Amino acid sequence: MRKEELFHMEAAKPDPKIYKEVKEHWDRLLKPIDGLGAFEEAICRIGSIRGTVQPTLRDRRVLIFCADNGIVSEGVSQSGPEVTLLVAKLLGEGRSTASVMAKKAGATVIPVDIGIDSDECPAGVRSCRVQRGTGNFLQGPAMTEEAALRAVETGIQLVHEMADTGAELIATGEMGIGNTTTSAALLSLLTGEPAERYVGRGAGLDDLGLARKREVVRRAEELYGALRYSDVREAAFARLCQVGGLDIAALTGVYLGGALYRLPIVIDGVISAVAALIAATILPVCREYMLPSHAGREPGLGRVLELLDLSPFLQGDMALGEGTGAIMLLPLLDVALELYHSGGTFEQGGLKEYERYV
């Protein structure tokens, strides 16, 4: 993929006629107008994305991208890069946190090595490695444009594959020590807002570690913040190369692929949300294919969802990663779909429907 191709992608909007028909069916059900609130809206959106008034979510998959980040050498995490490989192995074996939760939620986990810093790719993990991790962004850009484009293209291709093999929804996830630092630095550069606003404790930093992490992100602002771009797409992609991770780049491709191949994509936490923001900057219609999952504990997540004009379904104070917040949403969507497909109607009950006035 060339950068020009990335910047000139086109995708159609979800079908507004289907959206209207799904909404009308909700109104025929024996309940108050908009009684399920945001969950009715979610099913309307899923139907319009999939192009059917009878949407199902029987086949849902969780794409989890594993990658290492060179910025870890600055002491921004209490764990080292060896943990990325360890958790990737657990994902491949079906024993990770996300794997256990996904089994209960009826979802298939697909772990992907997009940039683990290791000689091996664990068994059960898709080998799509672009390179062995990114560089330390305080010493130069985290990755080249070529590497970022390869990662983005991988995300798009995987969504294409998922669509071709029957997937009806994709939940996003990631695993990579240091990626709350890359996402905080990215968000600071994308918004031009103070770095400390978006730096959280990640996997559990103490006060000293948090201060060090804030200083690293502040220095990234100093290094790259003064650079200016005439085009918002160029700026978003440049920031991705400067301080981002290969997991974020691949997730950006997943959101682009959702719009290209008409699949709803569920946002997890702050890392996947920052990727969603980059994708929506490059191809604005992507936003209409995204479903938020949870509010999360990392401070930047709320800001990203605000910029995307999306409201999370869950308030669980989660900060786990691996796509776990996105997985938590799936059973709730199942319950809403069950009512949509099987709920009784006013007509069946011999009652007059409520009228919609707004």
mmCIF file of C-alpha atoms in Angstrom, residues 14-27 34 37-53 55 288 291 333 336-337 340 356:
data_model
loop_
_atom_site.group_PDB
_atom_site.id
_atom_site.type_symbol
_atom_site.label_atom_id
_atom_site.label_comp_id
_atom_site.label_asym_id
_atom_site.label_seq_id
_atom_site.Cartn_x
_atom_site.Cartn_y
_atom_site.Cartn_z
ATOM 1 C CA PRO A 14 -24.316 2.329 6.279
ATOM 2 C CA ASP A 15 -27.760 1.937 4.677
ATOM 3 C CA PRO A 16 -30.127 4.623 6.071
ATOM 4 C CA LYS A 17 -33.209 2.796 4.738
ATOM 5 C CA ILE A 18 -32.314 -0.330 6.706
ATOM 6 C CA TYR A 19 -31.651 1.792 9.784
ATOM 7 C CA LYS A 20 -35.158 3.280 9.524
ATOM 8 C CA GLU A 21 -36.783 -0.135 9.062
ATOM 9 C CA VAL A 22 -34.974 -1.597 12.080
ATOM 10 C CA LYS A 23 -36.036 1.406 14.159
ATOM 11 C CA GLU A 24 -39.655 0.933 13.037
ATOM 12 C CA HIS A 25 -39.550 -2.707 14.130
ATOM 13 C CA TRP A 26 -38.286 -1.662 17.553
ATOM 14 C CA ASP A 27 -41.261 0.698 17.819
ATOM 15 C CA ASP A 34 -36.733 3.797 22.833
ATOM 16 C CA GLY A 37 -32.095 3.329 24.698
ATOM 17 C CA ALA A 38 -28.590 3.030 23.282
ATOM 18 C CA PHE A 39 -28.999 -0.708 22.733
ATOM 19 C CA GLU A 40 -31.825 -0.098 20.266
ATOM 20 C CA GLU A 41 -29.560 2.371 18.496
ATOM 21 C CA ALA A 42 -26.769 -0.213 18.405
ATOM 22 C CA ILE A 43 -28.978 -2.813 16.713
ATOM 23 C CA CYS A 44 -30.206 -0.202 14.220
ATOM 24 C CA ARG A 45 -26.622 0.622 13.375
ATOM 25 C CA ILE A 46 -25.582 -3.028 13.097
ATOM 26 C CA GLY A 47 -28.505 -3.714 10.762
ATOM 27 C CA SER A 48 -27.668 -0.726 8.563
ATOM 28 C CA ILE A 49 -23.976 -1.705 8.465
ATOM 29 C CA ARG A 50 -24.771 -5.290 7.535
ATOM 30 C CA GLY A 51 -27.560 -4.272 5.138
ATOM 31 C CA THR A 52 -30.292 -6.383 6.724
ATOM 32 C CA VAL A 53 -33.365 -5.848 8.925
ATOM 33 C CA PRO A 55 -29.098 -8.756 11.826
ATOM 34 C CA GLU A 288 -20.274 5.123 11.474
ATOM 35 C CA LEU A 291 -19.338 0.660 18.382
ATOM 36 C CA LEU A 333 -25.858 -6.992 22.430
ATOM 37 C CA ALA A 336 -30.917 -6.744 22.877
ATOM 38 C CA LEU A 337 -30.959 -8.823 19.690
ATOM 39 C CA TYR A 340 -35.512 -7.471 18.719
ATOM 40 C CA ARG A 356 -43.217 8.635 18.261
#
